[in-house]
CSV table of C-alpha atoms and ligand atoms in Angstrom, one decimal:
chain,number,residue,atom,x,y,z
M,88,MET,CA,-0.3,0.4,0.0
M,89,ARG,CA,0.8,3.5,-0.8
M,90,ARG,CA,2.2,5.3,1.9
M,91,VAL,CA,1.7,8.9,2.5
M,92,TYR,CA,4.2,10.3,5.5
M,93,LEU,CA,2.3,13.9,6.2
M,94,ASP,CA,3.9,14.4,9.5
M,95,ASN,CA,7.2,15.7,9.9
M,96,ALA,CA,6.4,17.6,13.0
M,97,SER,CA,6.7,15.1,15.0
M,98,THR,CA,9.5,12.9,13.6
M,99,THR,CA,11.4,13.1,10.6
M,100,LYS,CA,13.3,10.0,8.7
M,101,VAL,CA,16.6,10.4,8.6
M,102,ASP,CA,18.3,11.8,5.1
M,103,GLU,CA,20.3,9.2,3.3
M,104,GLU,CA,23.3,11.7,3.0
M,105,VAL,CA,22.7,11.4,7.4
M,106,LEU,CA,22.7,7.7,7.3
M,107,ASN,CA,25.7,7.7,5.1
M,108,ALA,CA,27.5,10.3,7.5
M,109,ILE,CA,27.0,7.9,11.1
M,110,LEU,CA,27.5,4.6,9.7
M,111,PRO,CA,31.5,4.8,10.1
M,112,TYR,CA,31.2,5.0,13.4
M,113,LEU,CA,28.9,2.1,14.3
M,114,LYS,CA,31.4,0.3,12.5
M,115,GLU,CA,34.7,0.9,12.8
M,116,GLU,CA,34.8,4.4,14.6
M,117,TYR,CA,33.3,3.0,16.9
M,118,GLY,CA,35.3,4.4,20.1
M,119,ASN,CA,35.1,6.3,23.3
M,120,PRO,CA,36.0,9.3,23.1
M,121,SER,CA,37.1,9.5,25.5
M,122,SER,CA,39.6,7.3,25.4
M,123,ILE,CA,43.0,8.3,24.2
M,124,TYR,CA,44.0,5.3,21.0
M,125,SER,CA,43.1,6.2,18.0
M,126,ILE,CA,39.5,5.1,16.9
M,127,GLY,CA,38.3,7.1,20.7
M,128,ARG,CA,39.9,10.1,19.7
M,129,ASN,CA,38.1,10.2,15.8
M,130,ALA,CA,35.5,10.2,17.1
M,131,LYS,CA,35.6,13.1,19.3
M,132,LYS,CA,37.1,14.7,16.5
M,133,ALA,CA,33.6,14.0,15.0
M,134,ILE,CA,31.8,15.5,18.1
M,135,GLU,CA,33.5,18.2,17.7
M,136,ASP,CA,33.1,18.5,14.1
M,137,ALA,CA,29.5,18.2,14.7
M,138,ARG,CA,29.9,21.1,17.4
M,139,GLU,CA,31.4,23.9,15.0
M,140,LYS,CA,28.8,22.9,12.6
M,141,ILE,CA,26.0,23.4,15.0
M,142,ALA,CA,27.7,26.7,16.4
M,143,LYS,CA,28.0,28.4,13.5
M,144,VAL,CA,24.6,28.7,11.9
M,145,LEU,CA,23.6,30.2,15.4
M,146,ASN,CA,26.0,32.5,15.0
M,147,ALA,CA,27.4,31.1,18.3
M,148,GLU,CA,30.9,30.0,19.6
M,149,PRO,CA,31.5,26.1,19.2
M,150,THR,CA,32.2,26.1,23.3
M,151,GLU,CA,28.3,27.4,24.2
M,152,ILE,CA,27.0,24.1,22.4
M,153,PHE,CA,26.0,21.1,25.1
M,154,PHE,CA,25.0,17.6,23.2
M,155,THR,CA,22.0,15.9,25.1
M,156,GLY,CA,19.6,13.1,24.1
M,157,SER,CA,16.4,15.1,23.3
M,158,GLY,CA,15.0,18.2,23.1
M,159,SER,CA,13.1,17.8,25.8
M,160,GLU,CA,16.5,16.9,28.1
M,161,SER,CA,17.6,20.2,26.5
M,162,CYS,CA,14.7,22.3,27.4
M,163,ASN,CA,15.1,20.7,30.7
M,164,MET,CA,18.5,21.6,31.1
M,165,ALA,CA,18.0,25.0,30.4
M,166,VAL,CA,14.8,26.0,32.4
M,167,ARG,CA,15.7,23.8,35.7
M,168,GLY,CA,18.9,24.7,35.4
M,169,ILE,CA,18.8,28.4,35.7
M,170,ALA,CA,16.0,28.2,37.8
M,171,ASN,CA,18.8,26.4,40.0
M,172,SER,CA,21.4,28.7,39.5
M,173,TYR,CA,19.9,31.7,39.9
M,174,LYS,CA,17.2,31.2,42.9
M,175,ASP,CA,18.7,33.5,45.1
M,176,ARG,CA,18.3,36.3,41.7
M,177,GLY,CA,14.4,35.6,42.1
M,178,ASN,CA,11.1,33.1,42.0
M,179,HIS,CA,9.3,34.1,38.6
M,180,ILE,CA,9.8,32.5,35.6
M,181,ILE,CA,7.5,33.5,32.9
M,182,THR,CA,7.0,31.8,30.2
M,183,SER,CA,3.2,30.9,27.7
M,184,LYS,CA,0.2,29.1,27.1
M,185,ILE,CA,1.5,27.7,24.2
M,186,GLU,CA,4.9,25.3,25.7
M,187,HIS,CA,6.1,21.7,24.1
M,188,PRO,CA,5.1,19.7,27.2
M,189,ALA,CA,9.1,20.0,27.5
M,190,VAL,CA,8.5,23.1,29.1
M,191,LEU,CA,5.6,23.3,30.6
M,192,GLU,CA,5.8,20.4,32.2
M,193,THR,CA,8.8,21.5,33.5
M,194,CYS,CA,7.8,24.3,34.4
M,195,LYS,CA,4.8,22.7,36.6
M,196,ALA,CA,7.0,20.2,38.8
M,197,LEU,CA,8.9,24.1,39.1
M,198,GLU,CA,6.0,25.6,40.7
M,199,LYS,CA,6.2,22.2,43.3
M,200,ASP,CA,9.9,23.3,43.7
M,201,GLY,CA,8.2,27.2,44.8
M,202,PHE,CA,8.7,29.1,42.1
M,203,GLN,CA,6.0,30.7,40.4
M,204,ILE,CA,4.9,30.8,37.0
M,205,THR,CA,3.7,33.1,34.5
M,206,TYR,CA,1.6,31.9,32.1
M,207,ILE,CA,1.4,34.2,29.3
M,208,PRO,CA,-1.9,34.1,26.7
M,209,VAL,CA,-1.9,34.2,23.5
M,210,ASN,CA,-4.0,35.8,20.8
M,211,GLU,CA,-6.2,33.9,18.2
M,212,GLU,CA,-3.4,33.0,15.2
M,213,GLY,CA,-1.7,32.0,18.2
M,214,ILE,CA,1.2,35.1,18.8
M,215,ILE,CA,2.3,36.0,22.3
M,216,ASP,CA,0.9,39.2,23.7
M,217,LEU,CA,4.0,41.4,24.0
M,218,ASP,CA,2.0,43.7,26.6
M,219,GLY,CA,1.1,40.8,28.7
M,220,LEU,CA,4.6,39.5,29.0
M,221,ARG,CA,6.3,43.6,29.4
M,222,GLU,CA,2.8,43.7,32.2
M,223,ALA,CA,4.1,39.9,33.6
M,224,ILE,CA,8.3,41.2,34.4
M,225,THR,CA,8.8,41.3,38.5
M,226,ASN,CA,11.8,42.2,40.4
M,227,GLU,CA,11.4,38.7,40.8
M,228,THR,CA,11.6,37.6,36.8
M,229,ILE,CA,14.9,35.2,36.4
M,230,LEU,CA,13.5,33.2,33.0
M,231,ILE,CA,11.5,34.0,30.1
M,232,THR,CA,11.0,30.9,28.6
M,233,ILE,CA,9.0,31.1,25.0
M,234,MET,CA,9.2,28.9,22.4
M,235,TYR,CA,10.2,29.6,18.8
M,236,ALA,CA,7.2,28.2,16.4
M,237,ASN,CA,4.9,26.1,18.3
M,238,ASN,CA,4.6,22.4,17.0
M,239,GLU,CA,1.1,21.8,16.8
M,240,ILE,CA,-0.3,25.2,14.5
M,241,GLY,CA,3.2,26.4,13.4
M,242,THR,CA,3.2,29.9,14.7
M,243,LEU,CA,6.6,31.9,14.7
M,244,GLN,CA,6.6,34.0,18.2
M,245,PRO,CA,8.4,37.8,18.0
M,246,ILE,CA,11.3,36.0,19.7
M,247,LYS,CA,13.3,39.9,19.1
M,248,GLU,CA,11.0,41.6,20.3
M,249,ILE,CA,11.5,38.7,24.1
M,250,GLY,CA,14.9,39.0,23.1
M,251,GLU,CA,15.1,43.0,23.8
M,252,ILE,CA,12.4,42.6,26.1
M,253,ALA,CA,14.3,40.2,28.5
M,254,ARG,CA,18.4,41.9,28.0
M,255,LYS,CA,16.2,45.9,28.7
M,256,HIS,CA,15.0,44.2,31.9
M,257,ASN,CA,17.8,42.0,33.2
M,258,ILE,CA,16.4,38.0,32.4
M,259,PHE,CA,17.5,35.0,30.8
M,260,PHE,CA,15.2,34.4,27.8
M,261,HIS,CA,15.7,31.0,26.8
M,262,THR,CA,13.0,29.7,23.3
M,263,ASP,CA,12.4,26.3,22.1
M,264,ALA,CA,13.7,26.3,18.8
M,265,VAL,CA,13.0,23.0,18.0
M,266,GLN,CA,10.5,23.5,15.6
M,267,ALA,CA,12.2,26.1,14.1
M,268,PHE,CA,16.3,24.7,13.5
M,269,GLY,CA,16.9,24.0,10.1
M,270,THR,CA,13.6,25.6,8.7
M,271,ILE,CA,14.5,29.3,10.1
M,272,LYS,CA,17.9,31.4,10.4
M,273,ILE,CA,18.6,32.1,13.9
M,274,ASP,CA,21.1,34.3,14.9
M,275,VAL,CA,21.1,33.8,18.7
M,276,LYS,CA,23.8,37.4,19.2
M,277,GLY,CA,21.4,39.1,16.9
M,278,LEU,CA,17.6,38.0,18.6
M,279,GLY,CA,19.4,38.1,22.4
M,280,ILE,CA,18.4,34.5,23.0
M,281,ASP,CA,20.4,33.0,26.0
M,282,LEU,CA,19.8,29.8,25.8
M,283,LEU,CA,18.7,27.1,22.8
M,284,SER,CA,17.1,24.4,23.0
M,285,LEU,CA,17.1,22.2,19.2
M,286,SER,CA,16.5,18.4,18.3
M,287,GLY,CA,17.9,16.0,16.1
M,288,HIS,CA,14.5,14.0,15.0
M,289,LYS,CA,13.2,17.5,13.4
M,290,LEU,CA,15.6,18.0,11.1
M,291,TYR,CA,15.9,14.3,9.5
M,292,ALA,CA,18.6,13.1,11.7
M,293,PRO,CA,17.8,10.3,14.4
M,294,LYS,CA,16.2,10.7,17.5
M,295,GLY,CA,17.9,10.4,20.8
M,296,VAL,CA,19.7,13.5,20.3
M,297,GLY,CA,19.5,17.4,21.3
M,298,ALA,CA,22.1,20.2,21.5
M,299,LEU,CA,21.3,22.9,23.6
M,300,TYR,CA,22.5,27.0,23.0
M,301,LEU,CA,24.0,28.3,26.6
M,302,ARG,CA,25.5,31.6,26.2
M,303,LYS,CA,29.1,31.9,27.2
M,304,GLY,CA,29.1,32.9,31.1
M,305,ILE,CA,26.1,32.0,31.8
M,306,LYS,CA,26.6,29.0,34.7
M,307,LEU,CA,23.4,25.9,35.2
M,308,LYS,CA,23.5,23.9,37.5
M,309,LYS,CA,23.7,20.5,36.2
M,310,VAL,CA,20.5,18.2,36.3
M,311,LEU,CA,22.2,14.9,35.2
M,312,THR,CA,25.8,13.9,37.5
M,313,GLY,CA,28.3,11.1,36.1
M,314,GLY,CA,30.9,11.4,34.2
M,315,HIS,CA,32.7,15.0,33.1
M,316,GLN,CA,32.3,15.3,29.5
M,317,GLU,CA,30.9,18.2,27.8
M,318,ARG,CA,32.8,19.6,29.7
M,319,ASP,CA,30.9,19.0,32.8
M,320,LYS,CA,27.3,19.8,31.8
M,321,ARG,CA,25.9,16.4,31.4
M,322,ALA,CA,27.0,13.7,32.1
M,323,GLY,CA,27.0,9.9,29.9
M,324,THR,CA,29.0,8.6,27.3
M,325,GLU,CA,28.7,11.3,24.2
M,326,ASN,CA,25.9,9.9,21.5
M,327,VAL,CA,28.6,10.2,18.7
M,328,THR,CA,26.4,8.7,16.1
M,329,GLY,CA,23.3,11.0,16.5
M,330,ILE,CA,25.5,14.0,17.2
M,331,VAL,CA,27.3,13.1,13.9
M,332,GLY,CA,24.0,12.8,12.0
M,333,LEU,CA,22.9,16.5,13.5
M,334,GLY,CA,25.1,17.9,12.5
M,335,LYS,CA,25.3,16.2,8.9
M,336,ALA,CA,21.6,17.4,9.2
M,337,THR,CA,22.3,20.0,10.3
M,338,GLU,CA,24.8,21.8,7.5
M,339,LEU,CA,21.7,20.3,4.6
M,340,ALA,CA,19.5,22.0,6.9
M,341,TYR,CA,21.0,25.6,6.5
M,342,GLU,CA,22.6,24.7,2.6
M,343,ASN,CA,19.3,24.4,0.8
M,344,ILE,CA,17.0,26.8,3.1
M,345,GLU,CA,15.5,29.1,0.9
M,346,SER,CA,14.5,25.9,-1.8
M,347,THR,CA,13.2,23.4,0.3
M,348,ASN,CA,11.6,26.1,2.4
M,349,LYS,CA,9.9,27.5,-1.0
M,350,LYS,CA,8.9,24.4,-1.7
M,351,ILE,CA,7.3,23.3,1.2
M,352,GLN,CA,4.9,26.7,1.1
M,353,GLU,CA,3.5,25.5,-2.0
M,354,LEU,CA,2.3,22.5,-1.0
M,355,ARG,CA,1.1,24.1,2.3
M,356,GLU,CA,-0.3,26.6,0.3
M,357,TYR,CA,-1.6,24.4,-2.4
M,358,TYR,CA,-3.0,21.5,0.5
M,359,ILE,CA,-4.9,24.8,2.9
M,360,SER,CA,-6.7,26.5,-0.5
M,361,GLU,CA,-7.3,23.2,-1.7
M,362,VAL,CA,-9.3,22.3,1.7
M,363,VAL,CA,-11.5,25.5,1.7
M,364,LYS,CA,-12.4,24.8,-1.8
M,365,ARG,CA,-13.6,21.8,-1.4
M,366,ILE,CA,-15.0,21.0,2.4
M,367,PRO,CA,-17.5,23.1,4.0
M,368,HIS,CA,-17.5,23.7,8.1
M,369,ILE,CA,-14.2,24.1,8.5
M,370,LYS,CA,-11.7,26.3,10.8
M,371,VAL,CA,-7.8,27.1,9.1
M,372,ASN,CA,-6.2,27.2,13.0
M,373,GLY,CA,-2.7,29.9,13.9
M,374,ASP,CA,-1.5,32.6,11.6
M,375,LEU,CA,-0.6,32.1,8.2
M,376,GLU,CA,2.0,34.6,7.5
M,377,LYS,CA,3.7,33.9,11.1
M,378,ARG,CA,4.2,30.5,10.6
M,379,LEU,CA,6.6,27.6,10.2
M,380,PRO,CA,6.1,26.3,5.7
M,381,GLY,CA,5.4,23.0,6.1
M,382,ASN,CA,2.4,23.0,9.4
M,383,SER,CA,-1.1,23.3,8.6
M,384,ASN,CA,-3.6,22.6,11.7
M,385,ILE,CA,-7.4,22.7,10.1
M,386,SER,CA,-10.4,21.8,12.5
M,387,PHE,CA,-13.0,20.2,10.6
M,388,ARG,CA,-16.6,20.6,12.4
M,389,TYR,CA,-18.2,17.6,13.5
M,390,ILE,CA,-15.6,15.5,13.3
M,391,GLU,CA,-13.4,13.1,15.6
M,392,GLY,CA,-9.7,14.2,15.3
M,393,GLU,CA,-9.0,10.7,16.1
M,394,SER,CA,-11.6,9.1,13.5
M,395,LEU,CA,-10.3,11.0,11.2
M,396,LEU,CA,-6.5,9.9,11.8
M,397,LEU,CA,-8.0,6.1,11.9
M,398,ASN,CA,-9.4,6.4,8.8
M,399,LEU,CA,-6.3,8.1,6.8
M,400,ASP,CA,-4.1,5.5,8.3
M,401,ILE,CA,-6.1,2.8,6.5
M,402,LYS,CA,-5.2,5.0,3.3
M,403,GLY,CA,-1.8,4.8,4.3
M,404,ILE,CA,-1.8,8.1,5.3
M,405,CYS,CA,0.5,9.8,8.1
M,406,ALA,CA,-0.9,13.0,9.8
M,407,SER,CA,-1.5,14.2,13.6
M,408,SER,CA,-4.5,15.2,15.2
M,409,GLY,CA,-2.4,18.1,17.6
M,410,SER,CA,0.7,16.2,18.3
M,411,ALA,CA,1.8,13.2,18.9
M,412,CYS,CA,2.5,14.0,23.1
M,413,THR,CA,-1.4,14.7,23.9
M,414,SER,CA,-2.3,12.3,20.9
M,415,GLY,CA,-3.7,9.2,23.0
M,416,SER,CA,-6.0,11.2,25.7
M,417,LEU,CA,-8.9,12.4,24.7
M,418,ASP,CA,-8.3,15.8,26.3
M,419,PRO,CA,-8.1,18.6,23.4
M,420,SER,CA,-4.8,20.3,22.6
M,421,HIS,CA,-4.6,23.3,25.3
M,422,VAL,CA,-3.3,25.2,22.6
M,423,LEU,CA,-6.3,25.3,20.3
M,424,LEU,CA,-7.7,25.7,23.9
M,425,ALA,CA,-5.0,28.7,24.6
M,426,LEU,CA,-6.7,30.1,20.9
M,427,GLY,CA,-10.4,30.7,22.4
M,428,LEU,CA,-11.6,27.4,20.3
M,429,SER,CA,-14.9,24.8,21.7
M,430,HIS,CA,-14.3,21.7,23.0
M,431,GLU,CA,-15.6,20.1,19.8
M,432,ILE,CA,-13.6,22.5,17.4
M,433,ALA,CA,-10.8,22.0,18.5
M,434,HIS,CA,-11.4,18.2,18.7
M,435,GLY,CA,-12.0,17.2,15.1
M,436,SER,CA,-8.7,18.8,14.6
M,437,LEU,CA,-6.1,18.1,11.9
M,438,ARG,CA,-2.4,18.4,11.4
M,439,VAL,CA,-0.7,18.0,8.2
M,440,THR,CA,2.7,18.4,8.3
M,441,ILE,CA,5.1,18.3,5.6
M,442,GLY,CA,8.9,17.6,4.8
M,443,LYS,CA,11.3,18.3,2.0
M,444,ASP,CA,10.6,14.8,0.8
M,445,ASN,CA,6.9,15.1,0.2
M,446,THR,CA,5.6,16.0,-3.7
M,447,LYS,CA,2.1,17.1,-4.8
M,448,GLU,CA,0.9,13.7,-5.3
M,449,ASP,CA,1.0,13.2,-2.2
M,450,ILE,CA,-0.9,16.0,-1.6
M,451,ASP,CA,-3.6,14.7,-3.9
M,452,TYR,CA,-4.1,11.7,-2.4
M,453,LEU,CA,-4.6,13.3,1.1
M,454,LEU,CA,-6.9,15.3,-0.9
M,455,ASP,CA,-9.7,13.1,-2.6
M,456,ASN,CA,-9.2,10.7,0.5
M,457,LEU,CA,-9.7,13.5,3.4
M,458,GLU,CA,-12.7,14.7,1.4
M,459,GLU,CA,-13.9,11.5,1.2
M,460,VAL,CA,-13.3,10.0,4.8
M,461,VAL,CA,-15.2,13.5,6.1
M,462,GLN,CA,-18.1,13.2,4.3
M,463,ARG,CA,-18.0,9.8,5.5
M,464,LEU,CA,-18.2,10.6,8.8
M,465,ARG,CA,-20.1,13.8,9.1
M,466,ASN,CA,-23.0,11.2,7.5
M,467,MET,CA,-23.1,9.4,10.6
M,468,SER,CA,-22.8,12.3,12.7
M,469,PRO,CA,-25.8,12.6,14.7
M,470,LEU,CA,-25.3,16.3,15.0
M,471,TYR,CA,-25.1,17.1,11.1
M,472,ASN,CA,-27.4,17.9,8.7
M,473,GLY,CA,-26.3,18.6,5.1
E,11,LIG,C1,9.5,17.7,19.8
E,11,LIG,C2,9.3,19.1,19.9
E,11,LIG,C3,10.5,18.9,21.6
E,11,LIG,C4,10.7,17.9,22.4
E,11,LIG,O1,12.3,17.1,21.2
E,11,LIG,P1,12.6,15.6,21.3
E,11,LIG,O2,13.3,15.3,21.0
E,11,LIG,O3,11.5,14.3,21.3
E,11,LIG,O4,12.3,15.3,22.9
E,11,LIG,C5,10.0,20.1,22.3
E,11,LIG,N1,9.7,20.7,21.8
E,11,LIG,C6,8.4,21.0,20.1
E,11,LIG,C7,8.3,22.3,19.8
E,11,LIG,C8,9.4,19.9,19.2
E,11,LIG,O5,8.5,19.9,19.1
């Protein structure tokens, strides 16, 4: 059966060139990077090459990049790390209502430890309110953590303005850039970002590797204790293959960024315009300009998101009802609720995220099946009457 993969915000297929870059570190150069013999030193060198590649695209120094086991770990390291290292300065953290659980749940956990958290709302297009951010700042505020691009609705936040506000008030600024990295050009110095989290598997590298940018001079209590890897910031033998893959994927993503984004965005625009034309009673979620090129999120009234996904799966189509982290639960997405959608409408949402390997044929296949499935499900719904 045909498989059409349209869930690239959830994870991506490892790129062929990335795979080829990784294989020697499984087959021949398998030494422990902390060892002094040659295959250990070669592995160590590969890690440092990857670090340089990531530093370069972020306009950072290689010594400001730390490898981790995931985007979630990077976010934990950043948020918990600042909270624990600077609690003598204050106990207040500002975040947004639409963060990924990696940040949201970490903030909730810190609340139990005595920190005060302000969750800034977003407007109905999914963009945070800068005045709300300014008003939330107190003498106790030590950290602003706001995501670069949202994983469910793809909206891009005003990162430069947030960076300026943070700097003006001498507050650290962390951004979860897991969705943005590889798709958006990010200059951490120009944007006033102090800490930034990213993850390999969202940009065609393997799962289980992430990185944290930590501006020079910021101290961070480590979350994982043990050996002295990553300049004593993150214990554990380095995931050499993952790190090599992340380095290669970073290089590839930024080499081809304009042409890839253009192609992906054209497919996204085609998809949305056809859905609007062919299927009534829908709502397109999230700002259409300030948005990742490949993300679409549409609510279909009178439809249950899970049934829609199961029926698309029967046709070989992989999509999402929001995020992999919330699917499996029956609670509607906290992001869609933050936009002001009712529970009923939020439940019938479909996230289609287009990647670099998708084609117009994929989108046409999705559109034909979507039209048929939505009509069929609506005909079965007691609430729908034509
Ligand atoms: C995927 C994702 C994460 C988590 O990254 P993992 O590497 O899967 O732990 C965090 N934030 C956002 C915005 C994401 O999309």
